[in-house]
Amino acid sequence: MNPFYKTLKQVSIFTQAGFPKLESLSDQLINLQESGVDFIEIGIPFSDPMADGPVIQHTSSIALENGMTLDLLFRQLTKVRDQITVPLVLMGYLNPVLQFGLGNFLGKCQELNIASLILPDLSYELYSARYAKVFQAYDVPLTFLITPATDDERVKKIATACRESFVYLVGQTSITGNGYLIDEAKQARYRELKALCGKTPLFLGFGIDSPQKRDQGFQECDGVIIGTAYLKSLAEGTSETFLENTIGLPTLIPPQKHR
Amino acid sequence: MKTVSYLETDTLGFYGDFGGAYVPELLRENVENLDRAFRSYCFTESFERDFTSLLNDYVGRPTPLYLAKRFSEKFGCPVYFKREDLCHTGAHKINNTIGQILLAKHMGKTDIVAETGAGQHGVATATVCALMGLNCIVYMGEKDIERQAPNVQRMKMLGAKVVPATSGSKTLKDATNEAIRHWINHTDAYYLIGSVVGPHPYPEMVAYFQSVISKEIGDQLIAKTGNRNPTKVIACVGGGSNAAGAFYHYYDQPEVELIAVEAAGLGIHSGKSAATSVLGSPGVLHGSFTLLMQDLGGQVIEPHSISAGLDYPGIGPLHAHTISTGRTKSFAVTDEEALEAALECSRLEGIIPALESAHALAVLHQIALTPNDCVIINLSGRGDKDMNTYQSEIQLQTDES
Ligand SMILES: Cc1ncc(COP(=O)(O)O)c(C=O)c1O
C-alpha cells in the first residue's frame, strides 16, 4: 500500500535535522505530527545546497555548525521512531549519502521504515543507469522531482518509478523559497501533470508560503509540501501559529474539482 | 578532430567513473538544450570559422611557444613556455569564453551568467559579452573580490554586474553555487562556466574549446624541433581548464608525461590546502561526480590557496579520471614555493606570471629532469592581477631575510 495515497488533500512539512538546535528533531517530529501534518520530510544538511534559497542555505549551515551528521540523524530517529506514525521522508543532496555509503544508508532507511527518499541531484536517468540495483535491493522507494517543463513522456516514466511513493512537483523552475504566483496557466499545466501521473500521488512544493497558496495547490494536486515558510517561522519563533494557520482542518478543504 | 579514448565520455557523460550530470530536475531542460546545441553547432564549419577568426584576430592566437633560455640552463633541459599569458585579457580563460559566447549567441541567449575565482574568467566573460552586446552577471566570492580588486574594476568597466557571493568560504565554490542558483531561477540565461567542471556537457565542452592550446603546441614544437611531442607537459589545476587544453592532444600519446600541479596552500596536510587529488575522494559537487575535498560526512571542505584561481575543492572529472588511472601525475606546490617561482620567472625570464601559473613553474624544482627532456609549461596567465599579493608577500619575505 502506498502510504502517500489518501482521498483527502494533504499537507507535508519539510524540516531540517539539526536546526535550530542539534537535538531539535525529535520534538519537532512529535510536534508536527500532533499539529496534523500528513507526512514529514526531514532535510539532511549539506554544505553546498545548490537548489536552495537563502533560508534553507541558512538552516542547513546552522545544522552543520551544530554538528549534525547522517549518523547522528539516524540515531535521533531511532530513539523517536516508535512515537511517529505519519510517513517519514528523507531529503538531501546525494554527496553525504554516498559518503555514508549508499548501501548502509538504504539499510538504515529500511530499518527505520522511511517511506521515501528525495535526492534532488540524482536524476531519473542516473538512478536507472547507475544506482537502481542498490535501491531495489533495499526496497526504499524514491521520489523524483518534476517541473511544469518536464516533458509528458518523462513525467509518465517518473510517475511509474514513483508508484510506491509520490511525485514531487516543483511548481515553478526556481530554487526553494521563491514564492510564486499560481495562475490559471500554471493550474492548467498542473492538471495535465496530475493526469499524467495516473495513480501516483502528486504533491506541489518549493513555493507554498500561505494558506492561499496551499488551497491553490489543493486545486489540482494531492497536497502541498511546505519547507522555507515553515523554517522561517521556526527561526522567528512563530511556528505554532504558522502550523495552525497552514495545516488547517481537513473539513475546510474545498471539494475536488476536475476529477 | 580525432577523439581519443581518455577524452571519450559515455552517453551519460562519464569519463570512466567520473562525470555525469548530477543536476536537479530544475536544470534538466537547460542542460539538455545546451548539450543538443553544443553537438549540433560547435562541430560545424561555420562555428570553426568564427571561433578561429576571433581567436586569431581578437585574442591574439596563436600564442608563442617560447624557449625559456635561462630556465632551460638552470634545469638542464629545454623548457618552453606556452604563452597563454599573452592572450587578450591575460589568461587562457578567454579561449573558452569565445567558444561559449558563440554558442550562447547561436542559442539566441541575451543574458549571460558566470562565476569567477581569480576574476580572470569573469573578465574574459565580461569581455566577450561586451563584444557581442550581451548582458553579463558575474558571481564572485566576497573574499576574492578583495584579493583580486583590479579584475573587479575591469569587469565593471566592461559593463558587467559583479555580485558578491557571501555564503560558505566566500570563494570560487560559493560563487559557483550562486551562479547555478541564478541559472535555475533564470532558465533563459546562458551559464558560461569557467573551467572543466560542472555537469556534462560542460567539462567536455570547455576542454574542447581549450584544446587549441595543445594543438598549437604540437604545431609549434614540430616547427622548432622537428618533433611534435615534448617529454613532459606541465600545467596548474584549479578546476583544470588550462591543463585540459594543454594536455588535450597528448592524452593518447603515452610517451608524453602529463603533470598536473595543484595548490598545496600552507602544506598538503596543514588543513589549509587545495590539493584535491591527494586529499580528495570521489563525490558529487556542482553537478558532477569527481574528486573533491570533503569530510567523512560528505561535507565539502573549504580549500585554501594564495591563488584565487586554484582555491577550489574539486577538479574536473576528466582530471579525476586521468589522475586515478595514472595517465596524469599530480603534484602539489605550496603558497611559498609558488611565490618563489613567480619571482624566479620574473628575474630570469622577464615574465611576471599569474600566481596560478607560478604553481606550474614551481614543480620544476620537484621533478627529476635529464638533458633528454623537453618540457612545456603552460603559462596560463600573467601576474598583473596578483601585484597586490606579490607586493605584500614578497616584500615581507625579503624583509624577513
Ligand atoms: C591564470 C590562471 N591560471 C589557472 C587558473 C585555474 O583555472 P583552470 O584550472 O581551470 O585552468 C585560473 C583561474 O582563474 C587563472 O586565472
XYZ file of C-alpha atoms and ligand atoms in Angstrom:
676
model
C 0.000 0.000 0.000
C 1.299 3.410 -0.932
C 1.380 5.396 2.347
C 1.057 8.668 0.442
C -2.239 7.730 -1.095
C -5.261 9.330 0.616
C -8.605 10.616 -0.557
C -8.213 13.888 1.350
C -5.788 16.624 0.421
C -2.541 16.536 2.379
C -0.046 18.934 3.884
C 3.548 17.925 4.395
C 6.205 19.893 6.236
C 9.907 19.898 5.427
C 12.159 20.410 8.384
C 15.901 20.474 8.751
C 17.579 17.951 11.019
C 19.846 19.774 13.473
C 18.023 23.094 13.235
C 17.630 25.269 15.211
C 19.368 23.074 17.809
C 21.312 19.894 17.325
C 18.682 17.931 19.264
C 15.576 19.644 17.848
C 14.498 16.862 15.510
C 12.588 14.563 17.891
C 10.477 17.305 19.437
C 9.765 18.730 16.039
C 8.615 15.426 14.629
C 6.268 14.896 17.566
C 5.019 18.457 17.355
C 4.444 18.305 13.608
C 2.581 15.041 13.959
C 0.360 16.490 16.687
C -0.411 19.530 14.620
C -1.853 17.264 11.967
C 0.655 17.055 9.120
C 0.144 14.134 6.808
C 3.803 13.304 6.360
C 7.148 14.847 7.242
C 10.241 15.423 5.199
C 13.498 15.529 7.079
C 16.255 17.521 5.422
C 19.813 16.207 5.560
C 22.115 19.242 5.719
C 24.746 19.769 3.011
C 27.481 22.366 2.671
C 26.567 23.246 -0.927
C 22.804 23.145 -1.407
C 22.694 24.340 -4.998
C 18.916 24.249 -5.453
C 18.123 26.081 -2.225
C 17.388 29.685 -1.448
C 18.808 31.730 1.440
C 16.522 30.301 4.143
C 17.406 26.658 3.604
C 21.053 27.555 2.939
C 20.995 29.159 6.370
C 19.230 26.343 8.237
C 21.498 23.839 6.526
C 24.667 25.627 7.550
C 23.417 26.125 11.133
C 22.644 22.411 11.306
C 26.187 21.617 10.160
C 27.681 24.073 12.619
C 25.618 22.404 15.328
C 27.290 19.145 14.372
C 24.512 17.337 12.526
C 25.621 14.272 10.566
C 23.740 11.421 8.934
C 24.980 9.122 11.636
C 23.524 11.321 14.350
C 20.344 11.854 12.388
C 19.778 8.115 12.262
C 20.483 7.794 15.979
C 17.983 10.550 16.777
C 15.410 8.938 14.507
C 15.901 5.530 16.078
C 15.046 6.951 19.501
C 11.879 8.707 18.431
C 10.749 6.290 15.752
C 8.072 4.401 17.700
C 6.306 7.648 18.584
C 5.842 8.675 14.973
C 3.054 7.202 12.912
C 2.968 9.583 9.931
C 5.177 8.627 6.980
C 8.723 9.954 7.137
C 10.672 11.044 4.084
C 14.380 11.873 3.980
C 15.504 14.579 1.600
C 19.043 15.612 0.828
C 21.783 16.069 -1.727
C 23.484 12.949 -2.901
C 27.021 13.519 -1.659
C 26.526 12.982 2.098
C 24.536 9.849 1.233
C 27.316 8.495 -0.990
C 29.935 9.130 1.682
C 27.790 7.355 4.280
C 27.708 4.500 1.793
C 24.626 4.074 -0.329
C 24.044 0.533 0.898
C 24.476 1.498 4.559
C 22.206 4.442 4.083
C 19.459 2.428 2.439
C 19.815 -0.277 5.065
C 19.240 2.298 7.796
C 16.275 3.746 5.934
C 14.738 0.325 5.601
C 15.309 -0.406 9.274
C 13.643 2.870 10.241
C 10.792 2.352 7.817
C 11.478 5.509 5.852
C 8.596 5.827 3.404
C 10.537 7.558 0.638
C 13.742 9.348 -0.284
C 14.171 12.563 -2.227
C 17.666 13.081 -3.623
C 17.236 16.060 -5.927
C 20.592 15.841 -7.689
C 20.100 12.183 -8.566
C 18.267 12.291 -11.873
C 15.952 9.563 -13.018
C 18.450 8.664 -15.773
C 21.443 8.375 -13.467
C 19.349 6.431 -10.998
C 18.261 3.959 -13.659
C 21.698 3.508 -15.190
C 23.930 3.509 -12.143
C 22.095 3.117 -8.846
C 18.763 1.332 -9.323
C 20.103 -2.114 -8.375
C 21.222 -0.964 -4.938
C 17.963 0.849 -4.272
C 15.924 -2.145 -5.297
C 17.929 -4.412 -3.012
C 16.739 -2.387 -0.032
C 13.266 -1.626 -1.271
C 13.198 2.030 -0.248
C 11.094 3.935 -2.793
C 12.438 7.087 -4.372
C 10.574 10.269 -5.120
C 11.656 12.251 -8.169
C 11.021 15.898 -8.875
C 9.240 17.207 -11.930
C 8.627 20.778 -13.060
C 5.959 22.213 -15.356
C 8.601 21.990 -18.099
C 9.219 18.256 -17.704
C 8.018 16.606 -20.871
C 4.998 14.351 -20.780
C 6.774 11.107 -21.555
C 9.274 11.682 -18.777
C 6.520 12.526 -16.331
C 4.907 9.175 -17.089
C 8.178 7.301 -16.618
C 8.861 9.107 -13.373
C 5.349 8.509 -12.089
C 5.787 4.804 -12.743
C 9.129 4.794 -10.950
C 7.471 6.580 -8.001
C 4.379 4.398 -7.844
C 5.106 3.328 -4.263
C 5.684 6.922 -3.150
C 4.782 10.178 -4.876
C 5.918 12.649 -7.496
C 7.188 15.997 -6.246
C 6.041 18.871 -8.435
C 8.241 21.933 -8.221
C 5.579 24.457 -9.181
C 7.921 26.813 -10.944
C 11.509 26.438 -12.061
C 13.277 28.208 -9.229
C 15.304 27.498 -6.111
C 13.449 26.861 -2.850
C 11.731 29.726 -1.092
C 10.834 31.888 -4.082
C 7.111 32.281 -3.512
C 5.490 32.444 -6.928
C 2.065 33.167 -8.256
C -0.067 30.189 -9.131
C -2.072 31.490 -12.053
C -4.532 29.743 -14.328
C -1.842 28.811 -16.851
C 0.108 27.036 -14.112
C -3.003 25.314 -12.802
C -3.754 24.099 -16.296
C -0.311 22.515 -16.544
C -0.585 21.054 -13.025
C -3.863 19.482 -14.118
C -2.171 17.830 -17.085
C 0.667 16.641 -14.893
C -1.762 15.173 -12.389
C -3.415 13.226 -15.168
C -0.039 12.018 -16.478
C 0.891 10.762 -13.007
C -2.054 8.375 -13.017
C -2.377 6.660 -9.643
C 0.870 8.056 -8.249
C 0.132 10.929 -5.843
C 1.392 14.359 -6.898
C 2.439 16.963 -4.346
C 3.233 20.577 -5.038
C 6.154 22.290 -3.333
C 9.035 24.803 -3.419
C 6.946 27.985 -3.025
C 3.987 27.326 -0.756
C 4.107 30.119 1.787
C 0.488 30.865 2.754
C -2.882 29.187 3.320
C -3.993 30.724 -0.004
C -1.182 29.033 -1.884
C -1.947 25.812 -0.087
C -5.542 25.975 -1.250
C -4.414 26.745 -4.778
C -2.134 23.736 -4.561
C -5.059 21.608 -3.423
C -6.951 22.514 -6.572
C -5.063 20.159 -8.882
C -2.565 18.255 -6.742
C -2.973 15.745 -3.961
C -1.389 18.081 -1.492
C 1.387 20.522 -0.766
C 4.836 20.457 0.771
C 5.970 23.429 2.822
C 9.616 23.999 3.645
C 11.040 27.502 3.603
C 7.975 29.207 5.085
C 7.894 26.753 7.986
C 11.636 27.052 8.684
C 11.336 30.813 8.591
C 8.552 30.689 11.182
C 10.678 28.350 13.254
C 13.580 30.785 13.181
C 11.224 33.615 14.139
C 9.570 31.619 16.924
C 6.143 31.726 15.277
C 5.902 28.138 14.119
C 2.888 27.282 16.300
C 0.691 29.934 14.707
C 2.104 29.087 11.314
C 1.191 25.440 11.665
C -2.293 26.241 12.960
C -2.978 28.508 10.021
C -1.402 26.329 7.421
C -2.352 22.821 8.266
C -5.926 23.827 8.951
C -8.693 21.327 9.222
C -9.378 18.740 6.567
C -13.096 19.652 6.607
C -12.263 23.165 5.390
C -10.672 21.775 2.282
C -12.580 22.690 -0.863
C -14.155 19.820 -2.732
C -12.113 18.345 -5.526
C -12.551 19.786 -8.967
C -11.718 18.409 -12.338
C -11.730 14.794 -11.317
C 39.359 16.466 -34.575
C 40.233 12.899 -33.602
C 38.634 11.664 -30.411
C 40.949 9.725 -28.160
C 39.980 7.284 -25.504
C 40.859 9.361 -22.463
C 38.639 12.109 -23.787
C 35.682 9.915 -24.571
C 32.565 10.087 -22.447
C 29.731 7.585 -22.323
C 26.148 8.579 -23.118
C 25.609 9.905 -19.582
C 28.769 11.992 -19.777
C 31.163 9.887 -17.718
C 34.909 9.707 -18.232
C 35.404 6.257 -16.720
C 33.877 6.558 -13.264
C 33.764 10.347 -13.211
C 31.481 12.996 -14.641
C 27.782 12.768 -15.435
C 25.120 15.390 -14.932
C 24.054 15.333 -11.279
C 21.554 18.127 -11.584
C 18.123 18.596 -10.097
C 15.177 18.366 -12.455
C 15.110 22.167 -12.390
C 18.223 22.251 -14.554
C 17.469 19.301 -16.712
C 15.993 21.167 -19.643
C 18.846 23.694 -19.583
C 21.493 21.032 -19.597
C 19.790 19.055 -22.349
C 19.333 22.111 -24.540
C 22.959 23.010 -24.031
C 24.115 19.538 -24.953
C 21.995 19.490 -28.081
C 23.189 22.933 -29.195
C 26.828 22.110 -28.485
C 26.715 18.951 -30.571
C 24.776 20.404 -33.451
C 26.672 23.692 -33.712
C 30.197 23.530 -32.332
C 31.448 20.973 -34.853
C 30.233 22.840 -37.936
C 32.366 24.715 -40.409
C 30.589 27.941 -39.602
C 31.470 27.639 -35.904
C 35.056 26.664 -36.690
C 35.430 29.684 -38.943
C 34.019 32.188 -36.427
C 35.866 30.633 -33.496
C 39.216 30.578 -35.271
C 38.905 34.064 -36.627
C 38.085 35.508 -33.188
C 40.894 33.537 -31.574
C 43.351 34.828 -34.150
C 42.281 38.431 -34.580
C 40.773 39.246 -31.204
C 42.528 37.028 -28.674
C 45.883 37.164 -30.442
C 46.416 33.495 -31.212
C 48.445 31.528 -31.810
C 50.218 32.433 -28.589
C 54.003 31.991 -28.780
C 55.805 28.867 -27.695
C 58.812 30.445 -26.094
C 62.065 28.647 -25.351
C 62.905 29.987 -21.893
C 66.703 30.043 -22.194
C 67.688 30.858 -18.668
C 65.174 28.388 -17.253
C 66.500 25.776 -19.661
C 70.040 26.397 -18.466
C 69.001 26.245 -14.851
C 67.069 22.985 -15.176
C 69.367 21.334 -17.695
C 66.882 20.678 -20.482
C 64.818 22.695 -22.941
C 61.950 24.389 -21.124
C 59.278 26.014 -23.252
C 56.602 28.376 -22.014
C 53.283 28.262 -23.804
C 52.435 31.924 -23.516
C 48.731 31.927 -22.643
C 49.575 34.983 -20.534
C 49.725 36.898 -23.807
C 46.100 36.206 -24.650
C 43.813 39.217 -24.660
C 42.657 39.752 -21.033
C 45.743 37.993 -19.712
C 44.904 34.316 -19.394
C 43.780 31.212 -21.245
C 40.263 31.701 -19.923
C 39.188 33.658 -22.980
C 39.616 30.664 -25.333
C 36.667 29.105 -23.574
C 34.559 32.246 -23.300
C 34.905 32.889 -27.038
C 33.671 29.383 -27.790
C 30.807 29.568 -25.321
C 29.673 33.057 -26.300
C 29.356 31.916 -29.909
C 27.259 29.022 -28.667
C 25.154 31.326 -26.477
C 24.516 33.605 -29.435
C 23.646 30.640 -31.589
C 21.116 29.608 -28.928
C 19.596 33.091 -29.017
C 20.595 33.938 -25.442
C 20.893 37.537 -24.282
C 21.720 37.142 -20.576
C 24.994 35.563 -19.546
C 25.842 34.460 -16.032
C 29.249 33.274 -14.825
C 31.228 32.539 -11.677
C 34.789 33.624 -11.143
C 37.623 32.993 -8.720
C 40.690 34.988 -9.656
C 38.488 37.197 -11.771
C 40.182 36.066 -14.974
C 37.184 34.090 -16.123
C 34.911 36.940 -15.043
C 36.936 39.406 -17.074
C 37.044 37.048 -20.042
C 33.271 36.648 -19.828
C 32.611 40.366 -19.413
C 34.870 40.952 -22.412
C 33.054 38.637 -24.797
C 29.686 39.914 -23.558
C 30.764 43.446 -24.394
C 31.987 42.214 -27.749
C 28.651 40.590 -28.540
C 26.430 43.166 -26.850
C 25.035 40.745 -24.258
C 24.149 41.294 -20.591
C 26.644 39.907 -18.100
C 26.352 38.990 -14.439
C 29.386 37.597 -12.634
C 29.250 35.989 -9.198
C 32.462 36.309 -7.246
C 33.292 35.288 -3.681
C 33.485 38.201 -1.296
C 36.995 37.176 -0.277
C 38.111 37.057 -3.927
C 36.600 40.472 -4.618
C 39.017 41.782 -2.026
C 42.139 39.998 -3.188
C 41.563 40.490 -6.926
C 40.372 44.100 -6.919
C 41.858 45.078 -10.307
C 39.824 42.388 -12.037
C 36.644 43.572 -10.348
C 37.275 47.023 -11.753
C 37.930 45.606 -15.195
C 34.667 43.649 -15.180
C 32.763 46.745 -14.163
C 34.429 48.847 -16.822
C 33.424 46.235 -19.366
C 29.820 46.653 -18.291
C 29.334 43.513 -16.203
C 27.442 43.380 -12.949
C 29.604 41.813 -10.240
C 27.598 40.153 -7.468
C 29.382 39.089 -4.275
C 28.875 35.511 -3.096
C 28.629 35.743 0.664
C 27.945 32.141 1.653
C 30.414 29.475 2.805
C 34.076 30.198 2.231
C 33.175 33.214 0.069
C 35.401 31.973 -2.752
C 35.038 30.170 -6.081
C 32.984 27.245 -4.771
C 30.359 29.595 -3.406
C 30.375 31.820 -6.463
C 29.678 28.655 -8.467
C 26.726 27.759 -6.198
C 25.300 31.242 -6.705
C 25.751 31.138 -10.471
C 23.972 27.775 -10.609
C 21.126 29.137 -8.468
C 20.841 32.079 -10.803
C 20.654 29.702 -13.731
C 17.875 27.737 -12.024
C 15.885 30.921 -11.452
C 16.516 32.300 -14.937
C 16.264 29.350 -17.249
C 16.587 31.579 -20.287
C 20.024 32.772 -19.158
C 23.178 31.146 -20.501
C 25.514 29.819 -17.797
C 29.052 30.360 -19.018
C 31.104 28.102 -16.774
C 34.796 28.867 -16.409
C 36.521 25.518 -16.122
C 36.229 21.834 -16.994
C 33.831 21.309 -14.098
C 30.065 21.232 -13.684
C 27.514 18.880 -15.203
C 28.039 17.158 -18.534
C 28.480 18.535 -21.213
C 30.431 21.424 -19.659
C 33.674 19.557 -18.899
C 33.789 18.130 -22.408
C 32.859 21.438 -24.000
C 35.366 23.578 -22.092
C 38.155 21.066 -22.732
C 37.290 21.157 -26.425
C 37.457 24.953 -26.597
C 40.750 24.978 -24.682
C 42.231 22.226 -26.865
C 43.530 24.940 -29.171
C 46.434 25.184 -26.695
C 47.842 21.693 -27.256
C 47.046 21.821 -30.946
C 49.267 24.891 -31.246
C 51.945 23.396 -29.017
C 52.220 20.422 -31.375
C 52.465 22.590 -34.493
C 54.938 24.979 -32.910
C 57.135 22.324 -31.390
C 57.463 20.408 -34.629
C 58.478 23.623 -36.406
C 61.089 24.355 -33.754
C 62.457 20.892 -33.029
C 61.185 18.547 -35.710
C 59.279 16.672 -33.042
C 55.629 17.167 -32.208
C 55.825 15.611 -28.758
C 57.612 17.005 -25.711
C 58.541 14.624 -22.898
C 56.505 16.498 -20.304
C 53.603 18.929 -20.307
C 53.046 20.791 -17.050
C 50.007 22.839 -16.082
C 48.352 24.041 -12.902
C 44.918 22.742 -11.974
C 42.188 24.687 -10.273
C 39.180 23.199 -11.991
C 41.572 22.158 -14.722
C 40.741 24.044 -17.917
C 44.203 25.232 -18.864
C 45.580 21.782 -18.041
C 42.873 20.065 -20.103
C 43.727 22.366 -23.009
C 47.472 21.823 -22.735
C 47.124 18.024 -22.339
C 44.314 17.518 -24.852
C 46.146 16.229 -27.925
C 48.682 14.405 -25.767
C 46.306 12.231 -23.771
C 46.697 9.379 -26.234
C 50.437 9.829 -26.692
C 51.662 7.679 -23.785
C 55.271 8.800 -24.211
C 54.284 12.339 -23.185
C 54.151 12.720 -19.436
C 51.285 14.868 -18.202
C 51.864 16.735 -14.958
C 49.021 18.453 -13.136
C 50.030 20.855 -10.397
C 47.672 21.608 -7.548
C 47.872 24.185 -4.807
C 49.158 22.813 -1.510
C 48.441 26.108 0.240
C 50.290 26.160 3.547
C 51.230 22.492 3.057
C 49.259 19.466 1.881
C 48.359 18.294 5.365
C 48.220 21.703 7.014
C 44.428 21.870 6.847
C 44.888 24.893 4.568
C 45.306 23.383 1.152
C 43.607 22.860 -2.187
C 45.438 19.677 -3.211
C 42.328 17.848 -4.319
C 43.857 14.778 -5.911
C 45.817 13.967 -2.743
C 43.246 14.979 -0.145
C 40.115 14.333 -2.138
C 37.825 11.373 -2.563
C 35.055 10.661 -5.063
C 31.871 12.632 -4.572
C 29.334 14.926 -6.160
C 29.748 18.688 -6.347
C 28.433 21.250 -8.808
C 26.742 18.653 -10.930
C 29.442 16.087 -11.483
C 30.893 13.023 -9.810
C 34.549 13.782 -9.345
C 37.357 14.001 -6.822
C 36.673 16.544 -4.137
C 37.872 17.631 -0.745
C 35.297 16.576 1.800
C 34.973 15.414 5.372
C 33.817 11.943 6.393
C 30.223 13.105 6.359
C 30.439 14.270 2.751
C 30.501 17.983 3.538
C 32.757 19.908 1.210
C 35.899 21.249 2.844
C 36.771 24.862 2.241
C 40.093 24.900 0.426
C 42.925 27.348 0.762
C 45.386 28.682 -1.734
C 47.142 32.002 -2.022
C 45.983 31.836 -5.610
C 42.298 32.591 -6.027
C 42.116 30.610 -9.262
C 43.264 27.385 -7.588
C 41.141 27.822 -4.467
C 38.577 25.195 -5.438
C 37.742 21.943 -3.595
C 37.284 19.806 -6.695
C 38.860 19.054 -10.054
C 37.199 18.395 -13.375
C 36.051 14.798 -13.980
C 38.498 14.394 -16.874
C 41.356 15.033 -14.451
C 39.800 12.823 -11.778
C 39.693 10.067 -14.400
C 43.176 10.544 -15.816
C 44.807 11.014 -12.406
C 43.125 7.984 -10.888
C 44.065 5.829 -13.884
C 47.652 7.065 -13.675
C 47.709 8.783 -17.056
C 48.240 12.165 -15.432
C 50.591 12.614 -12.479
C 49.669 15.161 -9.878
C 51.983 17.274 -7.761
C 51.292 19.914 -5.149
C 53.048 23.230 -4.642
C 52.790 25.427 -1.553
C 51.973 29.128 -1.463
C 55.580 29.856 -0.632
C 57.031 27.725 -3.415
C 54.677 29.412 -5.875
C 55.773 32.862 -4.727
C 59.425 31.878 -5.126
C 58.772 30.522 -8.605
C 56.966 33.722 -9.569
C 59.980 35.727 -8.505
C 62.324 33.320 -10.259
C 60.404 33.603 -13.523
C 60.268 37.377 -13.255
C 64.012 37.671 -12.647
C 65.212 35.002 -15.081
C 62.819 35.487 -17.963
C 61.341 38.940 -17.524
C 57.862 37.458 -17.263
C 55.655 38.059 -14.226
C 53.354 35.036 -14.162
C 49.933 34.728 -12.579
C 50.065 33.088 -9.163
C 48.230 30.096 -10.628
C 50.837 29.637 -13.360
C 53.611 30.101 -10.800
C 52.465 26.801 -9.291
C 53.198 25.072 -12.601
C 56.644 26.693 -12.741
C 57.476 25.690 -9.183
C 57.081 21.991 -9.917
C 60.322 22.105 -11.936
C 62.043 22.007 -8.548
C 60.201 18.831 -7.580
C 60.636 16.594 -10.611
C 63.695 14.818 -11.947
C 64.848 16.194 -15.317
C 67.517 14.941 -17.691
C 69.100 16.657 -20.707
C 66.901 14.471 -22.893
C 63.774 16.034 -21.518
C 61.778 18.611 -23.407
C 59.360 20.367 -21.090
C 56.344 22.503 -21.863
C 54.974 24.698 -19.109
C 51.575 26.121 -19.773
C 51.943 29.689 -18.584
C 48.222 30.125 -18.124
C 48.169 33.796 -17.203
C 50.046 36.949 -16.377
C 50.643 38.424 -12.972
C 49.079 41.866 -13.265
C 46.072 40.840 -11.191
C 48.348 39.494 -8.452
C 50.558 42.535 -7.944
C 48.976 43.332 -4.583
C 49.698 39.852 -3.297
C 53.214 39.836 -4.741
C 53.970 43.193 -3.257
C 52.876 42.291 0.236
C 54.114 38.694 0.272
C 57.460 39.027 -1.477
C 58.261 42.266 0.323
C 57.564 40.508 3.583
C 59.928 37.701 2.738
C 62.842 39.921 1.776
C 62.287 41.990 4.919
C 62.465 38.862 6.984
C 65.610 37.502 5.395
C 45.853 32.396 -14.879
C 45.021 31.269 -14.387
N 45.507 30.026 -14.425
C 44.800 28.980 -13.984
C 43.545 29.142 -13.431
C 42.855 27.945 -12.897
O 41.786 27.505 -13.672
P 41.897 26.189 -14.538
O 42.386 25.117 -13.641
O 40.501 25.963 -14.999
O 42.809 26.432 -15.653
C 42.988 30.423 -13.367
C 41.665 30.631 -12.807
O 41.195 31.677 -12.547
C 43.751 31.515 -13.863
O 43.276 32.762 -13.811
